[in-house]
Amino acid sequence: MNDIVRRPMCEADLAAVLQIERDANRFPWSKQNFADCLGDNYQSFVFDASGSLVGYLILQHILDEVHLLNICVQHQHQGKGIGRYMLDQMIREAQQRQVNLIVLEVRRSNHRAQQLYIQAGFNEMSIRRGYYPAEQGREDAVLMGMDLSLSRMFVD
Ligand SMILES: CC(C)(COP(=O)(O)OP(=O)(O)OC[C@H]1O[C@@H](n2cnc3c(N)ncnc32)[C@H](O)[C@@H]1OP(=O)(O)O)[C@@H](O)C(=O)NCCC(=O)NCCS
């Protein structure tokens, strides 16, 4: 992972980000969704390997919580540990910032992402019924969380 550099997402990244999003998702975010996340209320990062983007991650901080809104690895680079690398970096920083809870939603059918989150230390918290659009009707989201306040209790 030494050649991968994280930097804030900027407007010039949007075309490449959108391409990665569309290649990796059946129901991709729109360009406007990403543009909105360049605003002050979000933290949006791209991961750059020698000038080409291999992934991105979008967060929203609300008080002592972080909501992971989007994480995606360019489809040809998936399965090489990049997603875990991006996630672990985010978790470490949240710990340093005294964040108490990280939450995310993931499609019930997205076992790959769920496996990634479980291995990184997330737990299933609840189900949000019909949260996502689907080919036929709607699909449930699994709400997953990582309680960082618990881990701090044992360190302090
Ligand atoms: C989910 C995603 C971010 C994972 O990133 P990645 O770089 O492919 O994942 P990694 O290579 O870091 O793998 C981390 C873990 O994910 C799981 N994983 C990765 N590829 C997998 C596969 N083909 N099948 C099952 N689990 C898999 C494994 O648990 C793996 O850990 P391991 O290698 O120790 O077994 C990436 O696949 C992606 O962008 N998918 C499309 C967008 C998406 O679904 N985003 C999540 C929305 S909630």
Short mmCIF file of C-alpha atoms and ligand atoms in Angstrom, two decimals:
data_model
loop_
_atom_site.label_atom_id
_atom_site.label_comp_id
_atom_site.label_asym_id
_atom_site.label_seq_id
_atom_site.Cartn_x
_atom_site.Cartn_y
_atom_site.Cartn_z
CA MET A 1 0.00 0.00 0.00
CA ASN A 2 3.08 2.24 0.04
CA ASP A 3 2.31 3.77 -3.34
CA ILE A 4 -1.26 4.76 -2.35
CA VAL A 5 -1.71 8.35 -1.23
CA ARG A 6 -4.89 9.67 0.35
CA ARG A 7 -5.93 13.24 -0.30
CA PRO A 8 -9.14 15.28 -0.03
CA MET A 9 -11.48 14.81 -2.98
CA CYS A 10 -11.81 17.91 -5.17
CA GLU A 11 -14.03 18.93 -8.06
CA ALA A 12 -11.43 17.81 -10.61
CA ASP A 13 -11.73 14.24 -9.26
CA LEU A 14 -15.48 13.96 -9.86
CA ALA A 15 -15.35 12.47 -13.36
CA ALA A 16 -12.94 9.69 -12.29
CA VAL A 17 -14.86 9.08 -9.06
CA LEU A 18 -18.14 8.79 -10.95
CA GLN A 19 -16.61 6.27 -13.35
CA ILE A 20 -15.40 4.11 -10.45
CA GLU A 21 -18.79 4.40 -8.76
CA ARG A 22 -20.68 3.37 -11.91
CA ASP A 23 -18.36 0.42 -12.61
CA ALA A 24 -18.72 -0.89 -9.06
CA ASN A 25 -22.41 -0.35 -8.21
CA ARG A 26 -25.77 -1.31 -9.68
CA PHE A 27 -27.32 1.83 -8.19
CA PRO A 28 -24.53 4.39 -8.30
CA TRP A 29 -24.54 7.80 -6.66
CA SER A 30 -25.07 10.73 -9.04
CA LYS A 31 -22.48 13.38 -9.82
CA GLN A 32 -24.55 15.79 -7.71
CA ASN A 33 -24.38 13.41 -4.71
CA PHE A 34 -20.58 13.52 -4.86
CA ALA A 35 -20.51 17.28 -5.50
CA ASP A 36 -22.64 17.81 -2.37
CA CYS A 37 -20.06 15.83 -0.38
CA LEU A 38 -17.33 18.32 -1.25
CA GLY A 39 -19.04 20.73 1.15
CA ASP A 40 -18.03 21.52 4.71
CA ASN A 41 -20.31 18.95 6.33
CA TYR A 42 -18.46 15.98 4.84
CA GLN A 43 -15.00 14.53 4.61
CA SER A 44 -14.36 13.07 1.19
CA PHE A 45 -11.07 11.39 0.30
CA VAL A 46 -9.63 9.83 -2.82
CA PHE A 47 -6.86 7.25 -2.86
CA ASP A 48 -4.33 7.90 -5.59
CA ALA A 49 -1.84 5.34 -6.91
CA SER A 50 0.71 7.08 -9.14
CA GLY A 51 -1.82 9.52 -10.59
CA SER A 52 -4.79 7.19 -11.01
CA LEU A 53 -7.58 6.85 -8.47
CA VAL A 54 -8.08 3.39 -6.93
CA GLY A 55 -10.83 4.30 -4.48
CA TYR A 56 -12.62 6.83 -2.35
CA LEU A 57 -14.31 7.18 0.99
CA ILE A 58 -16.93 9.65 2.19
CA LEU A 59 -17.67 10.42 5.83
CA GLN A 60 -19.96 12.66 7.79
CA HIS A 61 -19.09 13.66 11.35
CA ILE A 62 -22.05 14.40 13.59
CA LEU A 63 -21.05 15.30 17.15
CA ASP A 64 -19.12 12.28 18.45
CA GLU A 65 -20.26 9.96 15.64
CA VAL A 66 -18.96 9.23 12.17
CA HIS A 67 -21.25 7.99 9.42
CA LEU A 68 -19.47 6.15 6.62
CA LEU A 69 -21.56 7.19 3.61
CA ASN A 70 -19.62 5.63 0.77
CA ILE A 71 -16.54 3.46 0.30
CA CYS A 72 -15.54 2.08 -3.05
CA VAL A 73 -12.51 0.48 -4.68
CA GLN A 74 -12.02 0.65 -8.44
CA HIS A 75 -13.33 -2.70 -9.66
CA GLN A 76 -10.05 -3.94 -11.17
CA HIS A 77 -8.29 -3.23 -7.87
CA GLN A 78 -10.82 -4.98 -5.64
CA GLY A 79 -9.75 -7.95 -3.54
CA LYS A 80 -6.18 -6.69 -3.02
CA GLY A 81 -6.59 -5.28 0.46
CA ILE A 82 -7.20 -1.67 -0.55
CA GLY A 83 -10.69 -1.46 0.97
CA ARG A 84 -9.38 -2.76 4.29
CA TYR A 85 -6.48 -0.32 4.14
CA MET A 86 -8.84 2.62 3.56
CA LEU A 87 -11.18 1.49 6.33
CA ASP A 88 -8.43 0.83 8.89
CA GLN A 89 -6.96 4.29 8.32
CA MET A 90 -10.39 5.84 8.87
CA ILE A 91 -10.93 3.84 12.08
CA ARG A 92 -7.51 4.81 13.47
CA GLU A 93 -8.22 8.48 12.85
CA ALA A 94 -11.65 8.24 14.43
CA GLN A 95 -10.04 6.69 17.53
CA GLN A 96 -7.54 9.54 17.70
CA ARG A 97 -10.35 12.10 17.42
CA GLN A 98 -12.22 10.51 20.33
CA VAL A 99 -15.14 9.50 18.10
CA ASN A 100 -17.50 7.23 20.03
CA LEU A 101 -19.39 5.46 17.26
CA ILE A 102 -18.90 4.73 13.56
CA VAL A 103 -22.04 3.66 11.68
CA LEU A 104 -22.79 2.61 8.12
CA GLU A 105 -25.52 1.05 6.04
CA VAL A 106 -24.85 -1.82 3.66
CA ARG A 107 -27.17 -3.71 1.34
CA ARG A 108 -28.34 -7.00 2.80
CA SER A 109 -27.10 -8.74 -0.38
CA ASN A 110 -23.63 -7.16 -0.25
CA HIS A 111 -21.88 -9.99 1.59
CA ARG A 112 -18.48 -8.91 0.39
CA ALA A 113 -18.72 -5.49 2.05
CA GLN A 114 -20.32 -6.99 5.18
CA GLN A 115 -17.39 -9.40 5.46
CA LEU A 116 -14.97 -6.51 5.18
CA TYR A 117 -16.76 -4.59 7.94
CA ILE A 118 -17.02 -7.58 10.27
CA GLN A 119 -13.31 -8.34 9.85
CA ALA A 120 -12.54 -4.69 10.61
CA GLY A 121 -14.55 -4.91 13.86
CA PHE A 122 -18.06 -3.71 13.01
CA ASN A 123 -21.18 -5.39 14.40
CA GLU A 124 -24.68 -5.66 12.99
CA MET A 125 -26.95 -3.23 14.87
CA SER A 126 -30.31 -3.43 13.09
CA ILE A 127 -32.10 -3.65 9.76
CA ARG A 128 -33.50 -0.66 7.88
CA ARG A 129 -36.38 -2.09 5.85
CA GLY A 130 -36.52 -1.13 2.17
CA TYR A 131 -33.73 1.39 2.52
CA TYR A 132 -32.24 0.95 -0.98
CA PRO A 133 -33.73 0.87 -4.47
CA ALA A 134 -33.47 -2.57 -6.08
CA GLU A 135 -34.17 -4.22 -9.43
CA GLN A 136 -37.48 -5.41 -8.01
CA GLY A 137 -38.86 -3.07 -5.38
CA ARG A 138 -36.59 -2.17 -2.48
CA GLU A 139 -33.78 -3.86 -0.56
CA ASP A 140 -33.08 -3.78 3.19
CA ALA A 141 -29.98 -2.18 4.65
CA VAL A 142 -28.00 -3.73 7.45
CA LEU A 143 -27.02 -0.99 9.90
CA MET A 144 -23.56 -1.75 11.24
CA GLY A 145 -21.62 0.01 13.93
CA MET A 146 -18.33 0.11 15.76
CA ASP A 147 -18.43 1.39 19.33
CA LEU A 148 -15.06 3.03 19.91
CA SER A 149 -15.96 4.22 23.39
CA LEU A 150 -15.86 0.60 24.56
CA SER A 151 -12.33 0.03 23.29
CA ARG A 152 -11.18 3.27 24.98
CA MET A 153 -12.62 2.11 28.29
CA PHE A 154 -10.07 -0.71 28.39
CA VAL A 155 -7.14 1.49 27.27
CA ASP A 156 -7.74 4.45 29.65
C1 LIG B 1 -16.49 -3.59 -0.57
C2 LIG B 1 -15.17 -3.07 -1.10
C3 LIG B 1 -14.96 -1.63 -0.68
C4 LIG B 1 -14.04 -3.95 -0.48
O1 LIG B 1 -12.80 -3.46 -0.92
P1 LIG B 1 -11.69 -4.47 -1.47
O2 LIG B 1 -10.45 -3.68 -1.68
O3 LIG B 1 -12.24 -5.22 -2.60
O4 LIG B 1 -11.56 -5.44 -0.21
P2 LIG B 1 -10.22 -6.04 0.39
O5 LIG B 1 -9.38 -6.60 -0.69
O6 LIG B 1 -9.60 -5.01 1.29
O7 LIG B 1 -10.77 -7.23 1.26
C5 LIG B 1 -11.12 -7.03 2.59
C6 LIG B 1 -12.07 -8.11 3.01
O8 LIG B 1 -13.26 -8.01 2.26
C7 LIG B 1 -13.77 -9.31 2.03
N1 LIG B 1 -13.71 -9.62 0.61
C8 LIG B 1 -12.97 -9.06 -0.36
N2 LIG B 1 -13.22 -9.63 -1.55
C9 LIG B 1 -14.16 -10.58 -1.31
C10 LIG B 1 -14.85 -11.52 -2.12
N3 LIG B 1 -14.64 -11.60 -3.43
N4 LIG B 1 -15.77 -12.32 -1.54
C11 LIG B 1 -16.01 -12.25 -0.21
N5 LIG B 1 -15.37 -11.38 0.62
C12 LIG B 1 -14.46 -10.58 0.07
C13 LIG B 1 -12.90 -10.26 2.77
O9 LIG B 1 -13.35 -10.34 4.10
C14 LIG B 1 -11.59 -9.53 2.77
O10 LIG B 1 -10.73 -9.92 3.76
P3 LIG B 1 -9.66 -11.10 3.49
O11 LIG B 1 -8.96 -10.79 2.21
O12 LIG B 1 -8.78 -11.05 4.69
O13 LIG B 1 -10.49 -12.34 3.41
C15 LIG B 1 -15.06 -3.23 -2.64
O14 LIG B 1 -15.26 -4.56 -2.99
C16 LIG B 1 -16.04 -2.34 -3.39
O15 LIG B 1 -15.71 -1.20 -3.70
N6 LIG B 1 -17.24 -2.86 -3.71
C17 LIG B 1 -18.24 -2.09 -4.47
C18 LIG B 1 -18.79 -0.93 -3.66
C19 LIG B 1 -19.34 -1.39 -2.35
O16 LIG B 1 -19.99 -2.42 -2.24
N7 LIG B 1 -19.10 -0.57 -1.32
C20 LIG B 1 -19.61 -0.81 0.01
C21 LIG B 1 -20.94 -0.15 0.16
S1 LIG B 1 -21.59 -0.37 1.79
#
